[in-house]
């Protein structure tokens, strides 16, 4: 992005949870039970933050919503146990309601390569938390400085985000990422974003209706 001011943000909590993203869904061991399943929606409970860990440049979206479906029943595979078919990002009050970027830039973030799939991988019965990955992640960004870039996984393949769903609280947390910047155009300031830069996420969504996900 054009302005030559590096945002020297410290992102200890976010960067520490760097998503062990892989570009293909992991095989989820065991079988799973989901209730009630069906159509789901999610709304963020705190701002969704993406950090370019190479430059420290943040993009913060105050509002993020998602819709999709969850499997229902018992004896289910954890792969694709839920999918998101529509994901949106905004910061109301900014120009065009775009998300807040670094050094006064606002950024339009567009989810691509939908659906993104949530794959259940492990279950902690004591906490009611299912851990897994959100796969298929690709996004494009367009800044008010006319910078256009794409975010994918390594080598341009779809990326993966670590996710954890908590029964009862009905929340899906997303953290980290093997996400990286795949392309930038000539309008992008290399002090803010560049090809190969790593990107990590931090956010949480409240899921409606609440789902109960368990595994023996």
Coordinates of N, CA and C in Angstrom, one line a residue:
X1 N 0.8 -1.2 0.0 CA 0.0 0.0 0.0 C 0.9 1.2 0.0
X2 N 0.4 2.4 -0.5 CA 1.3 3.4 -1.0 C 2.1 4.1 0.1
X3 N 1.4 4.4 1.3 CA 2.1 5.2 2.2 C 3.3 4.5 2.9
X4 N 4.4 5.3 3.0 CA 5.6 4.7 3.4 C 5.8 4.8 4.9
X5 N 4.8 4.4 5.6 CA 4.9 4.4 7.1 C 4.6 3.0 7.6
X6 N 5.6 2.4 8.2 CA 5.4 1.0 8.7 C 4.7 1.0 10.0
X7 N 3.6 0.2 10.1 CA 2.9 0.2 11.3 C 3.6 -0.8 12.2
X8 N 4.2 -0.3 13.3 CA 5.0 -1.2 14.2 C 4.2 -1.7 15.3
X9 N 3.2 -2.5 14.9 CA 2.2 -3.1 15.9 C 2.8 -4.3 16.5
X10 N 2.7 -4.5 17.8 CA 3.0 -5.7 18.4 C 1.8 -6.6 18.5
X11 N 2.0 -7.9 18.0 CA 0.9 -8.8 17.8 C 1.2 -10.1 18.5
X12 N 1.6 -10.0 19.8 CA 2.0 -11.2 20.5 C 1.0 -12.3 20.5
X13 N -0.3 -11.9 20.9 CA -1.3 -13.0 21.1 C -1.7 -13.6 19.7
X14 N -1.8 -12.7 18.7 CA -2.2 -13.3 17.4 C -1.1 -14.1 16.8
X15 N 0.1 -13.5 16.7 CA 1.2 -14.2 16.0 C 1.6 -15.5 16.7
X16 N 1.5 -15.5 18.0 CA 1.9 -16.7 18.7 C 1.0 -17.9 18.4
X17 N -0.2 -17.6 17.9 CA -1.1 -18.7 17.5 C -1.1 -19.0 16.0
X18 N 0.0 -18.8 15.4 CA 0.1 -18.9 13.9 C -0.5 -20.2 13.4
X19 N -1.5 -20.1 12.5 CA -2.3 -21.2 12.1 C -1.4 -22.2 11.3
X20 N -1.4 -23.4 11.8 CA -0.7 -24.5 11.1 C -1.5 -24.9 9.9
X21 N -1.6 -24.0 8.9 CA -2.5 -24.2 7.8 C -1.8 -25.1 6.8
X22 N -2.7 -26.0 6.3 CA -2.3 -26.9 5.2 C -3.2 -26.6 4.1
X23 N -2.9 -26.9 2.9 CA -3.7 -26.5 1.8 C -4.7 -27.5 1.4
X24 N -4.7 -28.6 2.0 CA -5.8 -29.6 1.8 C -6.4 -30.0 3.1
X25 N -7.7 -30.4 3.2 CA -8.3 -30.7 4.4 C -7.6 -31.9 5.1
X26 N -7.4 -31.8 6.4 CA -6.8 -32.9 7.2 C -7.8 -34.0 7.4
X27 N -7.4 -35.2 7.4 CA -8.3 -36.3 7.7 C -8.6 -36.3 9.2
X28 N -9.9 -36.3 9.5 CA -10.3 -36.2 10.9 C -10.6 -37.6 11.4
X29 N -9.8 -38.1 12.4 CA -10.0 -39.4 12.9 C -11.3 -39.6 13.7
X30 N -11.7 -40.8 13.7 CA -12.9 -41.1 14.5 C -14.2 -40.7 13.9
X31 N -15.3 -40.9 14.7 CA -16.6 -40.5 14.2 C -17.2 -39.4 15.1
X32 N -18.1 -38.7 14.5 CA -18.6 -37.4 15.2 C -20.1 -37.4 15.2
X33 N -20.7 -36.7 16.2 CA -22.1 -36.5 16.3 C -22.4 -35.0 16.4
X34 N -23.3 -34.6 15.6 CA -23.7 -33.2 15.5 C -25.2 -33.0 15.6
X35 N -25.6 -32.1 16.5 CA -27.0 -31.8 16.7 C -27.2 -30.3 16.9
X36 N -28.2 -29.6 16.3 CA -29.2 -30.1 15.4 C -28.7 -30.2 13.9
X37 N -27.6 -29.5 13.6 CA -27.2 -29.4 12.2 C -28.1 -28.5 11.4
X38 N -27.9 -28.5 10.1 CA -28.7 -27.7 9.2 C -28.1 -26.3 9.0
X39 N -29.0 -25.4 8.6 CA -28.5 -24.0 8.3 C -28.0 -23.3 9.5
X40 N -26.8 -22.7 9.4 CA -26.2 -22.0 10.5 C -25.8 -20.6 10.1
X41 N -25.6 -19.7 11.0 CA -25.1 -18.4 10.7 C -24.1 -18.0 11.9
X42 N -23.3 -17.1 11.6 CA -22.3 -16.7 12.6 C -22.1 -15.2 12.5
X43 N -21.9 -14.6 13.7 CA -21.5 -13.1 13.8 C -20.4 -13.0 14.8
X44 N -19.4 -12.2 14.4 CA -18.2 -12.1 15.2 C -18.6 -11.4 16.6
X45 N -17.9 -11.9 17.6 CA -18.1 -11.4 19.0 C -17.0 -10.4 19.3
X46 N -16.0 -10.2 18.5 CA -15.0 -9.2 18.7 C -14.4 -8.9 17.3
X47 N -13.7 -7.8 17.1 CA -13.2 -7.5 15.8 C -12.3 -8.6 15.3
X48 N -12.4 -8.9 14.0 CA -11.6 -9.9 13.3 C -10.3 -9.2 12.8
X49 N -9.2 -9.7 13.2 CA -7.9 -9.0 12.9 C -7.0 -9.9 12.1
X50 N -6.5 -9.4 11.0 CA -5.5 -10.0 10.2 C -4.2 -9.2 10.3
X51 N -3.1 -9.9 10.5 CA -1.8 -9.2 10.7 C -0.8 -9.7 9.6
X52 N -0.2 -8.8 8.8 CA 0.9 -9.2 8.0 C 2.1 -9.2 9.0
X53 N 2.6 -10.4 9.3 CA 3.7 -10.6 10.3 C 5.0 -10.1 9.8
X54 N 5.2 -9.9 8.5 CA 6.4 -9.4 7.9 C 6.5 -7.9 8.1
X55 N 5.5 -7.2 7.9 CA 5.5 -5.7 8.0 C 4.8 -5.2 9.3
X56 N 4.0 -6.1 10.0 CA 3.3 -5.6 11.1 C 2.0 -4.9 10.8
X57 N 1.6 -4.8 9.5 CA 0.4 -4.1 9.0 C -0.8 -4.9 9.4
X58 N -1.8 -4.2 10.0 CA -3.0 -4.9 10.4 C -4.2 -4.5 9.5
X59 N -5.1 -5.4 9.4 CA -6.5 -5.1 8.8 C -7.5 -5.6 9.9
X60 N -8.3 -4.7 10.3 CA -9.3 -5.0 11.3 C -10.7 -4.8 10.8
X61 N -11.5 -5.8 10.9 CA -12.9 -5.7 10.5 C -13.8 -5.8 11.7
X62 N -14.5 -4.7 12.0 CA -15.3 -4.7 13.3 C -16.5 -5.7 13.2
X63 N -17.0 -5.9 11.9 CA -18.2 -6.8 11.8 C -17.8 -7.8 10.7
X64 N -18.1 -9.1 11.1 CA -17.9 -10.2 10.1 C -19.1 -11.2 10.3
X65 N -19.7 -11.5 9.2 CA -20.8 -12.5 9.3 C -20.6 -13.6 8.4
X66 N -21.2 -14.8 8.7 CA -21.0 -16.0 7.8 C -22.3 -16.8 7.9
X67 N -22.6 -17.4 6.8 CA -23.7 -18.4 6.8 C -23.3 -19.7 6.1
X68 N -23.9 -20.8 6.4 CA -23.5 -22.1 5.9 C -24.4 -23.2 6.4
X69 N -23.9 -24.4 6.4 CA -24.6 -25.5 6.9 C -23.7 -26.4 7.8
X70 N -24.3 -27.2 8.6 CA -23.6 -28.2 9.5 C -24.3 -29.5 9.2
X71 N -23.4 -30.6 9.2 CA -24.0 -31.9 9.1 C -24.8 -32.2 10.4
X72 N -25.7 -33.2 10.3 CA -26.5 -33.6 11.4 C -26.5 -35.1 11.5
X73 N -26.4 -35.6 12.7 CA -26.5 -37.1 13.0 C -25.3 -37.6 13.7
X74 N -25.2 -38.9 13.7 CA -24.1 -39.6 14.4 C -23.3 -40.4 13.4
X75 N -22.1 -40.9 13.8 CA -21.2 -41.6 13.0 C -20.7 -40.8 11.8
X76 N -20.6 -39.5 12.0 CA -20.2 -38.7 10.9 C -18.6 -38.6 10.7
X77 N -18.2 -38.4 9.5 CA -16.8 -38.0 9.3 C -16.6 -36.6 9.8
X78 N -15.4 -36.3 10.3 CA -15.1 -34.9 10.7 C -14.7 -34.0 9.6
X79 N -14.4 -34.6 8.4 CA -14.1 -33.8 7.3 C -15.3 -33.1 6.8
X80 N -15.2 -31.7 6.6 CA -16.4 -31.0 6.1 C -17.6 -31.1 7.0
X81 N -17.4 -31.1 8.4 CA -18.5 -31.3 9.3 C -19.4 -30.1 9.2
X82 N -18.9 -29.0 8.8 CA -19.6 -27.7 8.6 C -19.0 -27.0 7.4
X83 N -19.8 -26.2 6.7 CA -19.2 -25.4 5.6 C -19.8 -24.0 5.7
X84 N -19.0 -23.0 5.2 CA -19.4 -21.6 5.1 C -19.6 -21.3 3.7
X85 N -20.8 -20.9 3.3 CA -21.0 -20.6 1.9 C -21.0 -19.1 1.6
X86 N -21.1 -18.3 2.7 CA -21.1 -16.8 2.5 C -20.3 -16.2 3.7
X87 N -19.3 -15.4 3.4 CA -18.6 -14.7 4.5 C -18.4 -13.3 4.1
X88 N -18.7 -12.4 5.1 CA -18.6 -10.9 4.8 C -17.8 -10.2 5.9
X89 N -17.2 -9.1 5.5 CA -16.3 -8.3 6.4 C -16.6 -6.8 6.2
X90 N -16.7 -6.1 7.3 CA -16.9 -4.6 7.2 C -16.5 -3.9 8.5
X91 N -16.4 -2.6 8.4 CA -16.3 -1.8 9.6 C -17.3 -0.6 9.4
X92 N -18.5 -0.7 9.9 CA -19.5 0.4 9.7 C -18.9 1.7 10.2
X93 N -19.1 2.8 9.4 CA -18.6 4.1 9.8 C -17.4 4.5 9.0
X94 N -16.7 3.5 8.5 CA -15.6 3.8 7.6 C -16.1 4.1 6.2
X95 N -15.4 4.8 5.3 CA -15.8 5.0 3.9 C -16.2 3.6 3.3
X96 N -17.3 3.5 2.7 CA -17.8 2.3 2.1 C -18.0 1.2 3.1
X97 N -17.9 1.4 4.4 CA -17.9 0.4 5.4 C -16.8 -0.6 5.3
X98 N -15.7 -0.2 4.6 CA -14.6 -1.1 4.5 C -13.9 -1.3 5.8
X99 N -13.1 -2.4 5.9 CA -12.3 -2.6 7.1 C -11.2 -1.6 7.2
X100 N -10.7 -1.5 8.5 CA -9.6 -0.5 8.8 C -8.3 -1.2 8.5
X101 N -7.5 -0.5 7.6 CA -6.1 -1.0 7.3 C -5.1 -0.1 8.0
X102 N -3.9 -0.2 7.6 CA -2.8 0.6 8.3 C -2.8 2.0 7.7
X103 N -2.1 2.9 8.5 CA -1.8 4.3 8.1 C -3.0 5.0 7.4
X104 N -4.2 4.8 7.9 CA -5.4 5.5 7.4 C -6.0 4.9 6.2
X105 N -5.5 3.8 5.7 CA -6.1 3.1 4.6 C -7.3 2.3 5.0
X106 N -8.4 2.3 4.2 CA -9.5 1.4 4.4 C -9.5 0.3 3.3
X107 N -9.9 -0.9 3.7 CA -9.7 -2.1 2.8 C -11.0 -2.9 2.6
X108 N -11.3 -3.1 1.4 CA -12.4 -4.1 1.1 C -11.9 -5.5 1.1
X109 N -12.4 -6.3 1.9 CA -12.0 -7.7 2.0 C -13.1 -8.6 1.4
X110 N -12.8 -9.5 0.4 CA -13.8 -10.3 -0.2 C -13.3 -11.8 -0.1
X111 N -14.2 -12.6 0.5 CA -14.0 -14.0 0.6 C -14.2 -14.7 -0.7
X112 N -13.2 -15.6 -1.1 CA -13.3 -16.3 -2.4 C -13.1 -17.8 -2.1
X113 N -13.3 -18.5 -3.2 CA -13.2 -20.0 -3.2 C -14.1 -20.6 -2.2
X114 N -15.3 -20.0 -2.0 CA -16.3 -20.6 -1.1 C -16.9 -21.9 -1.7
X115 N -17.3 -22.9 -0.9 CA -17.4 -22.8 0.5 C -16.1 -23.1 1.2
X116 N -15.9 -22.5 2.4 CA -14.8 -22.9 3.3 C -15.3 -24.0 4.2
X117 N -14.5 -25.0 4.4 CA -15.0 -26.2 5.2 C -14.3 -26.2 6.6
X118 N -15.1 -26.5 7.6 CA -14.6 -26.8 9.0 C -14.5 -28.3 9.2
X119 N -13.3 -28.7 9.5 CA -12.9 -30.1 9.6 C -12.6 -30.4 11.1
X120 N -13.5 -31.2 11.8 CA -13.2 -31.6 13.2 C -12.1 -32.6 13.3
X121 N -11.2 -32.4 14.2 CA -10.0 -33.2 14.3 C -9.8 -33.8 15.7
X122 N -10.2 -33.1 16.7 CA -10.1 -33.7 18.1 C -11.1 -33.0 19.0
X123 N -11.5 -33.8 20.0 CA -12.6 -33.4 20.9 C -12.1 -33.5 22.4
X124 N -12.3 -32.5 23.2 CA -12.0 -32.5 24.6 C -13.3 -32.5 25.3
X125 N -13.7 -33.7 25.9 CA -15.0 -33.8 26.5 C -15.1 -33.0 27.8
X126 N -13.9 -32.7 28.5 CA -14.0 -31.9 29.7 C -14.4 -30.4 29.4
X127 N -13.9 -29.9 28.3 CA -14.2 -28.5 28.0 C -15.3 -28.4 26.9
X128 N -15.6 -29.5 26.3 CA -16.6 -29.4 25.2 C -16.1 -28.7 23.9
X129 N -14.8 -28.7 23.8 CA -14.2 -28.0 22.6 C -13.8 -29.0 21.5
X130 N -14.2 -28.7 20.3 CA -13.8 -29.4 19.1 C -12.7 -28.6 18.4
X131 N -11.5 -29.1 18.2 CA -10.5 -28.4 17.5 C -10.4 -29.0 16.1
X132 N -10.0 -28.1 15.2 CA -9.9 -28.5 13.8 C -9.4 -27.4 12.9
X133 N -9.7 -27.5 11.6 CA -9.2 -26.5 10.7 C -10.3 -26.0 9.8
X134 N -10.2 -24.8 9.3 CA -11.1 -24.2 8.3 C -10.3 -24.2 7.0
X135 N -10.7 -24.9 6.0 CA -9.9 -25.0 4.8 C -10.6 -24.4 3.6
X136 N -9.7 -24.2 2.6 CA -10.3 -23.6 1.3 C -10.2 -22.1 1.3
X137 N -9.4 -21.5 2.3 CA -9.5 -20.1 2.5 C -8.7 -19.3 1.4
X138 N -9.4 -18.4 0.7 CA -8.8 -17.5 -0.2 C -9.5 -16.2 -0.1
X139 N -8.8 -15.1 -0.1 CA -9.4 -13.7 0.0 C -8.7 -12.8 -0.9
X140 N -9.5 -11.8 -1.4 CA -8.9 -10.7 -2.1 C -9.1 -9.4 -1.3
X141 N -8.1 -8.5 -1.5 CA -8.3 -7.2 -0.8 C -8.1 -6.1 -1.8
X142 N -8.8 -5.0 -1.6 CA -8.7 -3.8 -2.4 C -8.6 -2.6 -1.4
X143 N -7.5 -1.8 -1.5 CA -7.4 -0.7 -0.5 C -7.8 0.6 -1.1
X144 N -8.1 1.6 -0.3 CA -8.4 2.9 -0.7 C -7.2 3.6 -1.4
X145 N -6.0 3.0 -1.3 CA -4.8 3.5 -2.0 C -4.7 2.8 -3.3
X146 N -5.7 2.0 -3.7 CA -5.8 1.3 -5.0 C -4.9 0.0 -5.0
X147 N -4.4 -0.4 -3.9 CA -3.6 -1.6 -3.8 C -4.6 -2.8 -3.9
X148 N -4.3 -3.7 -4.8 CA -5.0 -5.0 -4.9 C -4.1 -6.2 -4.6
X149 N -4.5 -7.1 -3.8 CA -3.7 -8.2 -3.4 C -4.6 -9.4 -3.2
X150 N -4.0 -10.6 -3.2 CA -4.7 -11.8 -2.9 C -4.0 -12.6 -1.8
X151 N -4.8 -13.2 -0.9 CA -4.3 -14.0 0.2 C -4.7 -15.4 0.0
X152 N -3.8 -16.3 0.1 CA -4.0 -17.8 -0.1 C -3.2 -18.5 0.9
X153 N -3.1 -19.8 0.6 CA -2.1 -20.7 1.4 C -0.8 -20.7 0.6
X154 N 0.2 -21.5 1.0 CA 1.5 -21.6 0.4 C 1.3 -22.0 -1.1
X155 N 2.1 -21.3 -1.9 CA 2.2 -21.6 -3.3 C 0.9 -21.3 -4.1
X156 N 0.0 -20.4 -3.5 CA -1.2 -20.1 -4.2 C -2.3 -21.0 -4.0
X157 N -2.1 -22.1 -3.3 CA -3.2 -23.1 -3.0 C -4.1 -22.5 -1.9
X158 N -5.4 -22.9 -1.8 CA -6.2 -22.4 -0.7 C -5.6 -22.7 0.6
X159 N -5.8 -21.7 1.5 CA -5.2 -21.8 2.9 C -6.1 -22.5 3.9
X160 N -5.5 -22.7 5.1 CA -6.2 -23.3 6.2 C -6.0 -22.5 7.4
X161 N -7.1 -22.3 8.2 CA -7.1 -21.6 9.5 C -7.4 -22.5 10.6
X162 N -6.8 -22.4 11.7 CA -7.1 -23.2 12.9 C -8.4 -22.7 13.5
X163 N -9.3 -23.7 13.8 CA -10.6 -23.3 14.4 C -10.9 -24.2 15.6
X164 N -11.6 -23.6 16.6 CA -12.1 -24.4 17.7 C -13.5 -24.0 18.0
X165 N -14.4 -25.0 18.1 CA -15.8 -24.8 18.4 C -16.1 -25.3 19.9
X166 N -16.8 -24.4 20.7 CA -17.1 -24.7 22.1 C -18.5 -24.9 22.2
X167 N -18.9 -26.2 22.7 CA -20.3 -26.5 22.9 C -20.8 -25.6 24.1
X168 N -22.1 -25.3 24.1 CA -22.6 -24.4 25.2 C -22.4 -23.0 24.9
X169 N -21.2 -22.6 24.8 CA -20.9 -21.1 24.4 C -21.3 -20.9 23.0
X170 N -21.3 -21.9 22.2 CA -21.7 -21.8 20.7 C -20.8 -20.8 20.0
X171 N -19.5 -20.9 20.3 CA -18.6 -20.0 19.6 C -17.5 -20.8 18.8
X172 N -17.2 -20.2 17.7 CA -16.1 -20.7 16.8 C -15.0 -19.7 16.8
X173 N -13.8 -20.1 17.4 CA -12.7 -19.3 17.4 C -11.8 -19.6 16.2
X174 N -11.2 -18.5 15.6 CA -10.3 -18.7 14.5 C -9.0 -18.0 14.8
X175 N -7.9 -18.7 14.6 CA -6.6 -18.1 14.9 C -5.5 -18.5 13.9
X176 N -4.5 -17.7 13.9 CA -3.3 -18.1 13.1 C -3.5 -18.1 11.6
X177 N -2.6 -18.9 11.0 CA -2.8 -19.1 9.6 C -1.5 -19.5 8.9
X178 N -1.6 -20.4 7.9 CA -0.5 -20.6 7.0 C -0.7 -19.7 5.8
X179 N -1.6 -18.7 6.0 CA -2.0 -17.8 4.9 C -0.8 -16.9 4.6
X180 N -0.7 -16.6 3.3 CA 0.3 -15.7 2.8 C -0.1 -14.9 1.7
X181 N 0.6 -13.8 1.4 CA 0.2 -12.9 0.3 C 0.7 -13.6 -1.0
X182 N -0.2 -13.9 -1.9 CA 0.1 -14.5 -3.2 C 0.4 -13.5 -4.3
X183 N -0.3 -12.4 -4.3 CA -0.1 -11.4 -5.4 C -0.3 -10.0 -4.8
X184 N 0.4 -9.1 -5.4 CA 0.2 -7.7 -5.1 C 0.4 -6.9 -6.4
X185 N -0.3 -5.7 -6.6 CA -0.1 -5.0 -7.8 C 0.9 -3.8 -7.5
X186 N 1.1 -3.0 -8.6 CA 2.1 -1.9 -8.5 C 1.7 -0.8 -7.5
X187 N 0.4 -0.8 -7.1 CA -0.1 0.3 -6.2 C 0.2 -0.1 -4.8
X188 N 0.6 -1.3 -4.5 CA 0.8 -1.7 -3.1 C 2.2 -1.3 -2.6
X189 N 2.2 -0.7 -1.4 CA 3.5 -0.2 -0.8 C 4.2 -1.5 -0.2
X190 N 5.4 -1.8 -0.6 CA 6.1 -3.0 -0.1 C 6.4 -2.8 1.4
X191 N 6.4 -1.6 2.0 CA 6.6 -1.5 3.4 C 5.4 -1.9 4.2
X192 N 4.2 -2.1 3.5 CA 3.0 -2.6 4.1 C 2.6 -4.0 3.8
X193 N 2.9 -4.4 2.5 CA 2.4 -5.7 2.1 C 3.3 -6.1 0.9
X194 N 3.7 -7.4 0.9 CA 4.5 -7.9 -0.2 C 4.2 -9.4 -0.5
X195 N 4.5 -9.9 -1.6 CA 4.3 -11.3 -2.0 C 5.2 -12.1 -1.0
X196 N 4.6 -13.2 -0.5 CA 5.2 -14.1 0.4 C 5.1 -13.7 1.9
X197 N 4.6 -12.5 2.2 CA 4.4 -12.2 3.6 C 3.4 -13.1 4.2
X198 N 3.7 -13.5 5.5 CA 2.8 -14.4 6.2 C 1.7 -13.6 6.8
X199 N 0.5 -14.1 6.9 CA -0.7 -13.5 7.5 C -1.3 -14.4 8.5
X200 N -1.6 -13.8 9.7 CA -2.3 -14.6 10.8 C -3.6 -13.9 11.1
X201 N -4.5 -14.7 11.7 CA -5.8 -14.2 12.0 C -6.1 -14.3 13.5
X202 N -7.1 -13.5 14.0 CA -7.6 -13.7 15.3 C -9.0 -13.3 15.3
X203 N -10.0 -14.1 15.7 CA -11.4 -13.7 15.8 C -12.2 -14.8 16.4
X204 N -13.5 -14.5 16.7 CA -14.4 -15.4 17.2 C -15.8 -15.1 16.7
X205 N -16.6 -16.2 16.4 CA -17.9 -16.0 15.9 C -18.9 -16.8 16.8
X206 N -20.1 -16.1 17.1 CA -21.2 -16.8 17.8 C -22.0 -17.5 16.7
X207 N -22.3 -18.8 16.9 CA -23.0 -19.6 15.9 C -24.4 -19.8 16.3
X208 N -25.3 -19.5 15.4 CA -26.8 -19.7 15.6 C -27.4 -20.6 14.5
X209 N -28.2 -21.6 14.8 CA -28.5 -22.0 16.2 C -27.2 -22.7 16.8
X210 N -27.1 -22.7 18.1 CA -26.0 -23.4 18.7 C -26.0 -24.9 18.4
X211 N -24.8 -25.4 18.1 CA -24.6 -26.8 17.7 C -23.9 -27.5 18.9
X212 N -24.2 -28.8 19.0 CA -23.4 -29.7 19.9 C -22.6 -30.6 19.1
X213 N -21.3 -30.6 19.2 CA -20.4 -31.4 18.4 C -19.7 -32.3 19.4
X214 N -19.7 -33.6 19.2 CA -19.0 -34.5 20.1 C -18.4 -35.7 19.4
X215 N -17.4 -36.3 20.0 CA -16.8 -37.5 19.4 C -16.5 -38.4 20.5
X216 N -16.7 -39.7 20.3 CA -16.4 -40.7 21.4 C -14.9 -40.6 21.9

